[in-house]
Coordinates of C-alpha atoms in Angstrom, one line a residue:
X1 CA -70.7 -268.4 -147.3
X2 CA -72.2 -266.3 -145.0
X3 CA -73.5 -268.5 -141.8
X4 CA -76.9 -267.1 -140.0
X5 CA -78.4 -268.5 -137.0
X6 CA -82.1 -267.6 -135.9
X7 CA -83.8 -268.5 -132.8
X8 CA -87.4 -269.6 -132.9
X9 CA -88.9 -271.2 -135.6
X10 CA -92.7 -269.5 -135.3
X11 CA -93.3 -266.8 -137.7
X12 CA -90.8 -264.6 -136.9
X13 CA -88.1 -266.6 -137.4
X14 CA -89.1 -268.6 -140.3
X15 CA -90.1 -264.9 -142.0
X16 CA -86.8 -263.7 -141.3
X17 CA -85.3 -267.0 -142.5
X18 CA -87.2 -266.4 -145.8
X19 CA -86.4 -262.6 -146.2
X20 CA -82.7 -263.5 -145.6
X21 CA -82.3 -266.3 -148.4
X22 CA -84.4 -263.9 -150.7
X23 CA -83.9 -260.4 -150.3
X24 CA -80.0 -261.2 -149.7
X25 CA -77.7 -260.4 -153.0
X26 CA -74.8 -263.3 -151.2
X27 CA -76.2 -266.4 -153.4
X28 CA -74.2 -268.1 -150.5
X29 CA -76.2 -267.5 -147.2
X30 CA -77.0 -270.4 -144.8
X31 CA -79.8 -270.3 -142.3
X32 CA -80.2 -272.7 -138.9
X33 CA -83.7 -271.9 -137.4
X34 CA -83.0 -273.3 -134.0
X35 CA -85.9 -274.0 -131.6
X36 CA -85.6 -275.8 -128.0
X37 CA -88.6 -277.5 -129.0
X38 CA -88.4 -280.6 -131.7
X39 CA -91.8 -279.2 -133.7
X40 CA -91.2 -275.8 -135.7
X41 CA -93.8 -273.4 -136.2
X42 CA -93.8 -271.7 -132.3
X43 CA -97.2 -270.3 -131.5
X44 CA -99.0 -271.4 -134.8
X45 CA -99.2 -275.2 -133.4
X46 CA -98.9 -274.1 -129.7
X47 CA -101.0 -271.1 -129.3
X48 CA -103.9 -271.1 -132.4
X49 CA -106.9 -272.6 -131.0
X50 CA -107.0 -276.2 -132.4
X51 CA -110.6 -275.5 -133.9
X52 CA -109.3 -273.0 -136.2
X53 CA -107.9 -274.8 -139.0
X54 CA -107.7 -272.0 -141.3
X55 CA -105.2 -270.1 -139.1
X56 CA -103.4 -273.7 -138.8
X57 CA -102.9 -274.0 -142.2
X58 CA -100.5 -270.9 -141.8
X59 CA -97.9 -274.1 -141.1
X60 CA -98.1 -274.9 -144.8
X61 CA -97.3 -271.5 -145.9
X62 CA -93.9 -271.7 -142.8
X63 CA -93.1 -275.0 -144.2
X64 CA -92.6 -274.4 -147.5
X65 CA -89.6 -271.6 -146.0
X66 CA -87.9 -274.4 -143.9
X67 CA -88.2 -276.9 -146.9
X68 CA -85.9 -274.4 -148.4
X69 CA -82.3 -275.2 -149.8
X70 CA -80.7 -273.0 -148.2
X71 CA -82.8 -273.0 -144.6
X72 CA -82.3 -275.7 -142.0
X73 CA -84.2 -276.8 -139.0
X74 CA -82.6 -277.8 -135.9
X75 CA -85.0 -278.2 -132.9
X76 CA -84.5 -279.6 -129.6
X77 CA -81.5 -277.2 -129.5
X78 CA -81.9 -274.9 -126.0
X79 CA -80.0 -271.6 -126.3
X80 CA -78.9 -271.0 -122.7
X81 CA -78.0 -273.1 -120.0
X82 CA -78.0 -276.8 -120.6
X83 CA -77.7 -275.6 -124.4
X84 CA -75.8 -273.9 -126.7
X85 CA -74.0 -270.6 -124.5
X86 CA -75.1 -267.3 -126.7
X87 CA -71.3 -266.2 -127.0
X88 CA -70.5 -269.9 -128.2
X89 CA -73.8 -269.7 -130.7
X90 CA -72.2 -266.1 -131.8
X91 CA -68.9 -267.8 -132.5
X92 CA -70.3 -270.5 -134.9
X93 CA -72.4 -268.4 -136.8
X94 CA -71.7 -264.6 -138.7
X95 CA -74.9 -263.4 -137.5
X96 CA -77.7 -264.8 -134.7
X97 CA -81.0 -263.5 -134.9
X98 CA -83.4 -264.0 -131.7
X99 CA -87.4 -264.3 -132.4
X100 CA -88.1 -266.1 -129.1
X101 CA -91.3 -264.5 -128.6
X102 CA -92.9 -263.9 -124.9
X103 CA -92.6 -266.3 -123.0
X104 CA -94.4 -265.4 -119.9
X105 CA -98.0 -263.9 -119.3
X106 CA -99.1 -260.3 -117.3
X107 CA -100.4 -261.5 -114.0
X108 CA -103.3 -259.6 -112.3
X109 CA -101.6 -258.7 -108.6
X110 CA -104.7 -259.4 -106.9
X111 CA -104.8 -261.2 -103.8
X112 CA -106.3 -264.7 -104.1
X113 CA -104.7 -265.2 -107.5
X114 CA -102.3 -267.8 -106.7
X115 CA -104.8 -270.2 -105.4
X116 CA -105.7 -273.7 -106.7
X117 CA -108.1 -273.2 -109.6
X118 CA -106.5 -269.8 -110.7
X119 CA -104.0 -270.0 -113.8
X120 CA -102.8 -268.2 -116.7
X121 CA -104.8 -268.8 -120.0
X122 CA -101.4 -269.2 -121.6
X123 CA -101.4 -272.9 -119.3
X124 CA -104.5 -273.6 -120.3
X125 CA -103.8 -272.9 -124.3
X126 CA -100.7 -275.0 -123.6
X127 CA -102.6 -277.7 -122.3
X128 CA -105.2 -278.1 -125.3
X129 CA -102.1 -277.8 -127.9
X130 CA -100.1 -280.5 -126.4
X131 CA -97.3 -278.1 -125.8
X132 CA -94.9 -281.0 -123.9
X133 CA -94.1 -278.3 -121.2
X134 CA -97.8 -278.9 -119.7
X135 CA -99.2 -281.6 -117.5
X136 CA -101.5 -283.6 -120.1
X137 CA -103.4 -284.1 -117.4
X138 CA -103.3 -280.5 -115.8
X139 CA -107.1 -279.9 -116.2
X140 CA -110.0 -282.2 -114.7
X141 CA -112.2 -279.8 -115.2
X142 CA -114.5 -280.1 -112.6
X143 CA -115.6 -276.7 -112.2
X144 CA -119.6 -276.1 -113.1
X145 CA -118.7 -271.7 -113.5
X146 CA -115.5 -270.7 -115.2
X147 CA -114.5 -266.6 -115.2
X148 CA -111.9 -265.8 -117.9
X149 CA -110.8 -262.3 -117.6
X150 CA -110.1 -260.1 -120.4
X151 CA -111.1 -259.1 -123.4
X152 CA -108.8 -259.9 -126.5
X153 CA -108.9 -262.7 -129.1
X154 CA -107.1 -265.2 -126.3
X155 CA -109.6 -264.9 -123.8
X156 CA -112.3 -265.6 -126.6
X157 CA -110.2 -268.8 -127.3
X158 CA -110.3 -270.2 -124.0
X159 CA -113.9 -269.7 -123.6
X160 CA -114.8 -270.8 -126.7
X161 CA -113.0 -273.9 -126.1
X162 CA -114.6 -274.4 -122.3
X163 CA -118.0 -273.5 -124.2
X164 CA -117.3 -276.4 -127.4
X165 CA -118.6 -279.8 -126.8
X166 CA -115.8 -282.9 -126.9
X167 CA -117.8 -283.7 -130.1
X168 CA -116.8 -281.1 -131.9
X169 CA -113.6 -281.1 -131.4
X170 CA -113.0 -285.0 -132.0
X171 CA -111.8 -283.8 -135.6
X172 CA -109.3 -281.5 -134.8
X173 CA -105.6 -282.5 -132.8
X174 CA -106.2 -281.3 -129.9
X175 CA -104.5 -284.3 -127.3
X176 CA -106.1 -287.1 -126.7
X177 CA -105.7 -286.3 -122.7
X178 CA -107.4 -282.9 -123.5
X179 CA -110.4 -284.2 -125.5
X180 CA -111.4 -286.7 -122.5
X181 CA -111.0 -284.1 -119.8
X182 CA -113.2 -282.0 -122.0
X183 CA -116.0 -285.1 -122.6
X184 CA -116.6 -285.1 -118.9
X185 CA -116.4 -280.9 -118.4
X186 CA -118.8 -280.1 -115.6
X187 CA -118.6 -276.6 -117.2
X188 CA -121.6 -274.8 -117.4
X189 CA -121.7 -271.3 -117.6
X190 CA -118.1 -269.3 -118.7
X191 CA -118.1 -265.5 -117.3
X192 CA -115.7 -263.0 -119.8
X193 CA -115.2 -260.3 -118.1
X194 CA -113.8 -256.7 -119.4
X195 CA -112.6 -254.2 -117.6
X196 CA -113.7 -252.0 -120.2
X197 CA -116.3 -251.7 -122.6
X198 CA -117.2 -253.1 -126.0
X199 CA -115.8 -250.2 -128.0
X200 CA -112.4 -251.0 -126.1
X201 CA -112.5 -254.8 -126.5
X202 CA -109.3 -256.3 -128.4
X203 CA -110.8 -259.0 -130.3
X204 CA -111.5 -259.1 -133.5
X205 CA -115.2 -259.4 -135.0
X206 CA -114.6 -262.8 -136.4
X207 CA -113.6 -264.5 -133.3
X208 CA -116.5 -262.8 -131.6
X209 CA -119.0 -264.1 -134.2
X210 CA -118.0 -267.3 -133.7
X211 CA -118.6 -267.2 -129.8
X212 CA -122.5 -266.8 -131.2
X213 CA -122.5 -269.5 -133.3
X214 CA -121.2 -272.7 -131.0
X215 CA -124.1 -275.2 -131.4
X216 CA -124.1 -276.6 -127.9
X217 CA -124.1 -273.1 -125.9
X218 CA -125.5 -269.4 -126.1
X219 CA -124.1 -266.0 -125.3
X220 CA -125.6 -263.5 -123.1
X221 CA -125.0 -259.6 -122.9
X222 CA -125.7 -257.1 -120.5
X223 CA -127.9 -254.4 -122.4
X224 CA -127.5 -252.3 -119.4
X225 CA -123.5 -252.5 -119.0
X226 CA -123.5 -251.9 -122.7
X227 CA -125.1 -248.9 -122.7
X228 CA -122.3 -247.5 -120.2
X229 CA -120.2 -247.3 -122.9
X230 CA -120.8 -243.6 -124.4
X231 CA -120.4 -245.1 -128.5
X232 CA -122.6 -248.2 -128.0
X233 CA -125.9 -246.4 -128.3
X234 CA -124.4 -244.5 -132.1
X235 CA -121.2 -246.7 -132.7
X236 CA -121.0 -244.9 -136.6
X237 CA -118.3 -242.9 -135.4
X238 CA -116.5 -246.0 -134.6
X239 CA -113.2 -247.6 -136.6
X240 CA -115.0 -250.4 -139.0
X241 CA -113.9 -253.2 -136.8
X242 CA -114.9 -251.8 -133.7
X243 CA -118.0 -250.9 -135.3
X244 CA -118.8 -254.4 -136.1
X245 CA -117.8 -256.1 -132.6
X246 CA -120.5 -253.0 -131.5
X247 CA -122.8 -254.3 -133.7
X248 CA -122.9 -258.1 -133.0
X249 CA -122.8 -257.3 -129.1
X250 CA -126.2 -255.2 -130.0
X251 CA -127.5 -258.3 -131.7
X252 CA -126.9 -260.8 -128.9
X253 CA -129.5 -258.1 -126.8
X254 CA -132.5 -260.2 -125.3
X255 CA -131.3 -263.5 -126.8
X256 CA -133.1 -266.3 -124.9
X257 CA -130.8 -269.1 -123.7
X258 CA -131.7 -272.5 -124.4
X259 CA -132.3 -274.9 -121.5
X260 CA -129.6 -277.4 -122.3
X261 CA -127.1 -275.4 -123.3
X262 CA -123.7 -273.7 -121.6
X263 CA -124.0 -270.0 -121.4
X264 CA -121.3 -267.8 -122.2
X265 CA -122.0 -264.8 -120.2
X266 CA -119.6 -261.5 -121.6
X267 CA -119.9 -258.9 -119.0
X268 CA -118.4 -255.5 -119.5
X269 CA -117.1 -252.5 -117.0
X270 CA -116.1 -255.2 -114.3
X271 CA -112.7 -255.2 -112.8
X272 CA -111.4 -257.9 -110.7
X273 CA -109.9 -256.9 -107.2
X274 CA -109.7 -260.3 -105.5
X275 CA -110.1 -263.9 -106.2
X276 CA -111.8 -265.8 -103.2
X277 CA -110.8 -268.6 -101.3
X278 CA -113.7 -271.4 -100.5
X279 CA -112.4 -275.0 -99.3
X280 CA -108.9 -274.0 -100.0
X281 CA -109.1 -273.1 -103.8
X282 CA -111.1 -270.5 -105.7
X283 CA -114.5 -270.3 -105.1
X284 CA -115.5 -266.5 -106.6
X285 CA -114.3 -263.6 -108.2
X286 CA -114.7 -260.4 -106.3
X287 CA -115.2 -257.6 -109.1
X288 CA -115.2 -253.8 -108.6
X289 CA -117.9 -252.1 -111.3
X290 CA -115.9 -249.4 -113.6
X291 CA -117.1 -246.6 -115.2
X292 CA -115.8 -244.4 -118.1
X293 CA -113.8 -241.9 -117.2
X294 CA -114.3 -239.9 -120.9
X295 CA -111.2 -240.6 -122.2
X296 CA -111.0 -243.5 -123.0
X297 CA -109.9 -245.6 -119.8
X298 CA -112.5 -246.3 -116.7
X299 CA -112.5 -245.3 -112.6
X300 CA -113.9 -247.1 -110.1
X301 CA -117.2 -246.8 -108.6
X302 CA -116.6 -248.5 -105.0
X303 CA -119.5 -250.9 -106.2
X304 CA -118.7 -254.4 -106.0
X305 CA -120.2 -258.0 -107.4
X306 CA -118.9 -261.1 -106.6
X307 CA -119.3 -264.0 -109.4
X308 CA -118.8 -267.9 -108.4
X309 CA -116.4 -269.7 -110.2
X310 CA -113.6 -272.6 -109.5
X311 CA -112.0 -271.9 -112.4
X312 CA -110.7 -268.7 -113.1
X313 CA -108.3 -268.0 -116.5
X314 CA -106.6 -265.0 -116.8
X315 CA -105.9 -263.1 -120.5
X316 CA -104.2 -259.8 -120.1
X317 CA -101.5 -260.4 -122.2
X318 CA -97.6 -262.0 -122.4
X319 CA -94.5 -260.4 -121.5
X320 CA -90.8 -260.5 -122.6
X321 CA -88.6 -262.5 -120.5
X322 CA -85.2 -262.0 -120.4
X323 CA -82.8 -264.2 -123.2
X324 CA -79.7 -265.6 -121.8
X325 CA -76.9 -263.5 -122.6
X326 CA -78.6 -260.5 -124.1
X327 CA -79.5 -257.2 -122.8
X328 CA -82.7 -256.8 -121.5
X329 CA -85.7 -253.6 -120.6
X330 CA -88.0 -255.4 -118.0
X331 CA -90.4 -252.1 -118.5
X332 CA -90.8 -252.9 -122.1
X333 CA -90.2 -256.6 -122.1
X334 CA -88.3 -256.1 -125.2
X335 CA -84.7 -256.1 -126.1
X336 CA -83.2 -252.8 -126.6
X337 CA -82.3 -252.4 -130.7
X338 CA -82.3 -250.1 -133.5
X339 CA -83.9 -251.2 -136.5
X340 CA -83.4 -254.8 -135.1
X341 CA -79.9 -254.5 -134.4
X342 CA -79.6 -255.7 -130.4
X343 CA -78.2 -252.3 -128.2
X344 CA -75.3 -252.8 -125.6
X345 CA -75.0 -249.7 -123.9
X346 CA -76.5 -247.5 -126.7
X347 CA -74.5 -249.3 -129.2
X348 CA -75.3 -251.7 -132.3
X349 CA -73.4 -254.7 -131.1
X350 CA -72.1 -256.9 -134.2
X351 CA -74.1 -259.4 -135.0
X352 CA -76.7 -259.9 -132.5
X353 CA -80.2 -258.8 -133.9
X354 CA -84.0 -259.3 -132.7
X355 CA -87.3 -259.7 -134.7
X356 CA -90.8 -260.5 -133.6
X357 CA -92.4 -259.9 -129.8
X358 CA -88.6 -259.7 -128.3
X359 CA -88.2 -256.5 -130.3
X360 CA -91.3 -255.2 -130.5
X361 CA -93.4 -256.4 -127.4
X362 CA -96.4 -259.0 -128.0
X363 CA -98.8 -256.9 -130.3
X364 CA -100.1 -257.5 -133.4
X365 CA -101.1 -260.8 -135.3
X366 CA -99.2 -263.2 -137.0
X367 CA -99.0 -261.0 -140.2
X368 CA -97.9 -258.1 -138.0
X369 CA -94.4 -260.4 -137.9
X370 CA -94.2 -260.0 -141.7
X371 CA -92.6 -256.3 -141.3
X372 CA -91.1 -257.2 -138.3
X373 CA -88.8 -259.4 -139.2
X374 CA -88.0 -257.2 -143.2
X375 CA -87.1 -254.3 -141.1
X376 CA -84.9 -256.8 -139.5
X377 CA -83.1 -258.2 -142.3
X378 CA -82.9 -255.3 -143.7
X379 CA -80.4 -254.0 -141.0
X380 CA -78.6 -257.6 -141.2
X381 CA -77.7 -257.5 -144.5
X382 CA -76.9 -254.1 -144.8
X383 CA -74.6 -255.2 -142.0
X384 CA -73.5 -258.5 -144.4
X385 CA -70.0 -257.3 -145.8
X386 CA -68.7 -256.5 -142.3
X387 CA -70.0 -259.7 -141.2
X388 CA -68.6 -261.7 -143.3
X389 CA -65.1 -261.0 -142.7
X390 CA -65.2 -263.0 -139.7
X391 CA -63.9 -267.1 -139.6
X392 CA -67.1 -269.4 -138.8
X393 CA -66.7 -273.1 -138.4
X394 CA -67.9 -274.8 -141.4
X395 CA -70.2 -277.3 -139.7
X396 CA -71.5 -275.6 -136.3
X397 CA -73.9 -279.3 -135.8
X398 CA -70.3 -280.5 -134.7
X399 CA -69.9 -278.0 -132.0
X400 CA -73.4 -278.6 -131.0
X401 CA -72.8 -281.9 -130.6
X402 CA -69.8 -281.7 -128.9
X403 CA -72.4 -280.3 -126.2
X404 CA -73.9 -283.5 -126.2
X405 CA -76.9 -281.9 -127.9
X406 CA -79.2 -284.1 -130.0
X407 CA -80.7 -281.7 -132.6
X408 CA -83.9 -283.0 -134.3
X409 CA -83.5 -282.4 -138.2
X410 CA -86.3 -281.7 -140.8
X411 CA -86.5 -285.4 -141.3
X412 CA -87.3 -286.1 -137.6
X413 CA -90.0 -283.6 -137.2
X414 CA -91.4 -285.3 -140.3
X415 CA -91.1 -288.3 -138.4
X416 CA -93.4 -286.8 -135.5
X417 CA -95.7 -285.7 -138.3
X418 CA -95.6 -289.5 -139.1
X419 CA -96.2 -290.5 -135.8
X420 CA -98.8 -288.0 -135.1
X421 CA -101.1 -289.7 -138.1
X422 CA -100.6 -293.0 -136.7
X423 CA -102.0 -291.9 -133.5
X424 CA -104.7 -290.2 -134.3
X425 CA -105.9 -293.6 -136.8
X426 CA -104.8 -295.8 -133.3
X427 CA -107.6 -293.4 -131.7
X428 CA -110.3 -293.3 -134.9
X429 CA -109.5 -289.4 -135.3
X430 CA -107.1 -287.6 -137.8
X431 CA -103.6 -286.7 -136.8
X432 CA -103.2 -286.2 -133.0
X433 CA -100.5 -284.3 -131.4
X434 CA -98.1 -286.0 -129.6
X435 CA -98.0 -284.2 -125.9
X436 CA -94.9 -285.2 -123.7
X437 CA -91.5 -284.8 -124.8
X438 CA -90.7 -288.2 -124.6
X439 CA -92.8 -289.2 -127.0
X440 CA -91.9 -286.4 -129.7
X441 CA -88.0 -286.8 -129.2
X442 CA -88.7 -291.0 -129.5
X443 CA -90.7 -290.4 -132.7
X444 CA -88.1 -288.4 -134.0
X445 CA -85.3 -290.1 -133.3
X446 CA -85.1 -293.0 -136.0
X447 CA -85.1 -290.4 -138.7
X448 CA -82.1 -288.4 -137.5
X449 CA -79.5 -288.2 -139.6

């Protein structure tokens, strides 16, 4: 039998488990997808927007992988301190296989940017998917102008969701906490701001469509910032999907807001240079205007604009951080491999591989992992005879244990499931997610087994 541990059960790891029982020609291989959390599926239930359902339903598609014979789930199992020490992990198993993702997110370096009312969007996309790291109640939301700053499909997220009425979302499973902080949202206007221009924006057409069509608020443009970017005015030269974002910006030209409504405002060629301080926590963005600088990236201008807000979200990307016990390049935020295969000092070191952001860096969507993790597995089992050879424990939950580690099985996430639809019928909604970690691990816990 040949043992396989991988770490992270969001698409990554749960493609890689499925590539490893199917593509491998040993009938005998075992997987454990490990995760520190008790709730499989990583960023497809903590980082997909919880109005997007289609993209959601991506969990049926994982689940059927770790419903598998030969694949096992095992959350609330940490991989570090407090958990399970890599070398001891590397010692139950005949091959570990990290897709932890990552786990951190690109900070500005702008003065002002630590101050009260300044996070990360990755907080605030933790806080609406009742990720049971975040403060349930981290958000009061009291702010009237919000700035998010960037221009990918995350910052479209969080201001489509500071933009959505609590109404709408009452249907989906966003927390409970979440949807009341959002019913009483002073939030009126939500700034996106770019640094860049529309032919450089990062997010993809549909997301940007749906930004137009949010029944409670309108989106304004710039027609003047617009036309600073050299394809707006003939975008047919453009890439297809570029030349569709082009065009749906052109459409949104002149479009009269509606009294009542929020306004999303995207603004384009701004970048930010300080947050400002008024009463102690943010109070404005200072912004310096850009220009294209005809090759693709923008100068500045020395002209500045200043934009109130009390909330300001930043979305300029994650970064790597460094897994315990494994080599890491802070410049890449990646782990150094070879066709998956982790490096240690320029060489393959046996058994230890990477799939997903850790090896690749956070691009791409959640297909993108689909190659990722085959090029991967690939490597592994090519690797298979070698590995094989080596003594494994037959039973590495008994080590685990021994740790006094309590690992949620497949039946106690289905017992959060469970719990999940008797909360949301307790509230008059559908299934609601559970949001603290006491209350997933005690939901879990009388299915263990």
């Amino acid at each position: 039998m040949l043992r396989i541990a991988v770490v992270g059960s969001g698409p990554s790891g749960v493609y890689t488990a499925q590539g490893l029982v199917e593509q491998s020609a040993v009938a005998d291989v075992r997987v454990d997808v490990l995760d520190r959390l008790p709730c499989p599926y990583g960023l497809v239930r903590y980082g997909v927007a919880p109005d997007h359902e289609k993209i959601k339903s991506l969990q049926n598609n994982l689940r059927t992988v770790l419903e598998g014979d030969r694949v096992r789930f095992l959350g609330h199992v940490e991989v570090g301190p407090g958990g399970v020490p890599p070398e001891l992990l590397l010692r139950l198993y005949h091959a570990v296989v990290y897709c932890v993702g990552a786990k951190t997110d690109r900070h500005l370096g702008i003065p002002g940017e630590e101050l009260p009312g300044s996070y990360s969007a990755t907080e605030f996309v933790s806080w609406y998917s009742a990720h049971p790291d975040a403060d349930p109640n981290g958000f009061a939301l009291g702010a009237r102008s919000a700035v998010v700053i960037g221009a990918g499909n995350v910052a479209v997220d969080v201001a489509r969701m500071l933009a959505r009425g609590a109404d709408e979302l009452r249907p989906t499973d966003v927390p409970h906490a979440a949807l009341g902080a959002l019913a009483v949202s002073r939030v009126r206007e939500v700034h996106m701001a770019a640094r860049r221009g529309p032919s450089q924006a990062r997010f993809t057409t549909k997301e940007l469509r749906e930004l137009g069509a949010l029944p409670g608020a309108d989106v304004t443009v710039s027609e003047d910032e617009l036309a600073l970017d050299p394809d707006f005015a003939d975008p047919a030269a453009l890439p297809a999907p570029v030349r569709r974002n082009v065009e749906v910006l052109r459409g949104w030209i002149g479009r009269p807001p509606r009294p009542a409504a929020r306004l999303l405002r995207l603004r384009f060629y701004l970048r930010p240079v300080e947050i400002l301080a008024r009463a102690g926590r943010v109070g404005a963005v200072r912004f310096e205007r850009t220009a294209p600088d005809g090759s693709g990236g923008v100068v500045g201008t020395g002209t500045y604009e200043e934009i109130d807000a009390q909330l300001v979200l930043r979305a300029v990307g994650y970064r790597g951080m460094p897994p315990d016990g494994l080599p890491f390049d802070p410049v890449s935020g990646t782990v150094p491999h070879a066709a998956g295969r982790v490096l240690r000092a320029g060489a393959p070191s046996p058994g230890e591989y990477v799939a997903g952001w850790i090896k690749r860096g956070p691009t791409g969507v959640i297909g993108t992992n689909r190659p990722c993790a085959k090029e991967t597995v690939a490597s592994l089992l090519q690797d298979a005879p070698r590995l094989a050879l080596r003594q494994v424990p037959s039973e590495p939950l008994d080590a685990m244990r021994e740790l006094g580690l309590h690992p949620v099985t497949w039946q106690g996430w289905l017992a959060i499931e469970r719990a999940e639809a008797e909360l949301g019928r307790s509230l008059g909604r559908r299934s609601v997610k559970i949001a603290d970690w006491a209350g997933l691990l005690s939901a879990a816990a009388p299915r263990q087994g």
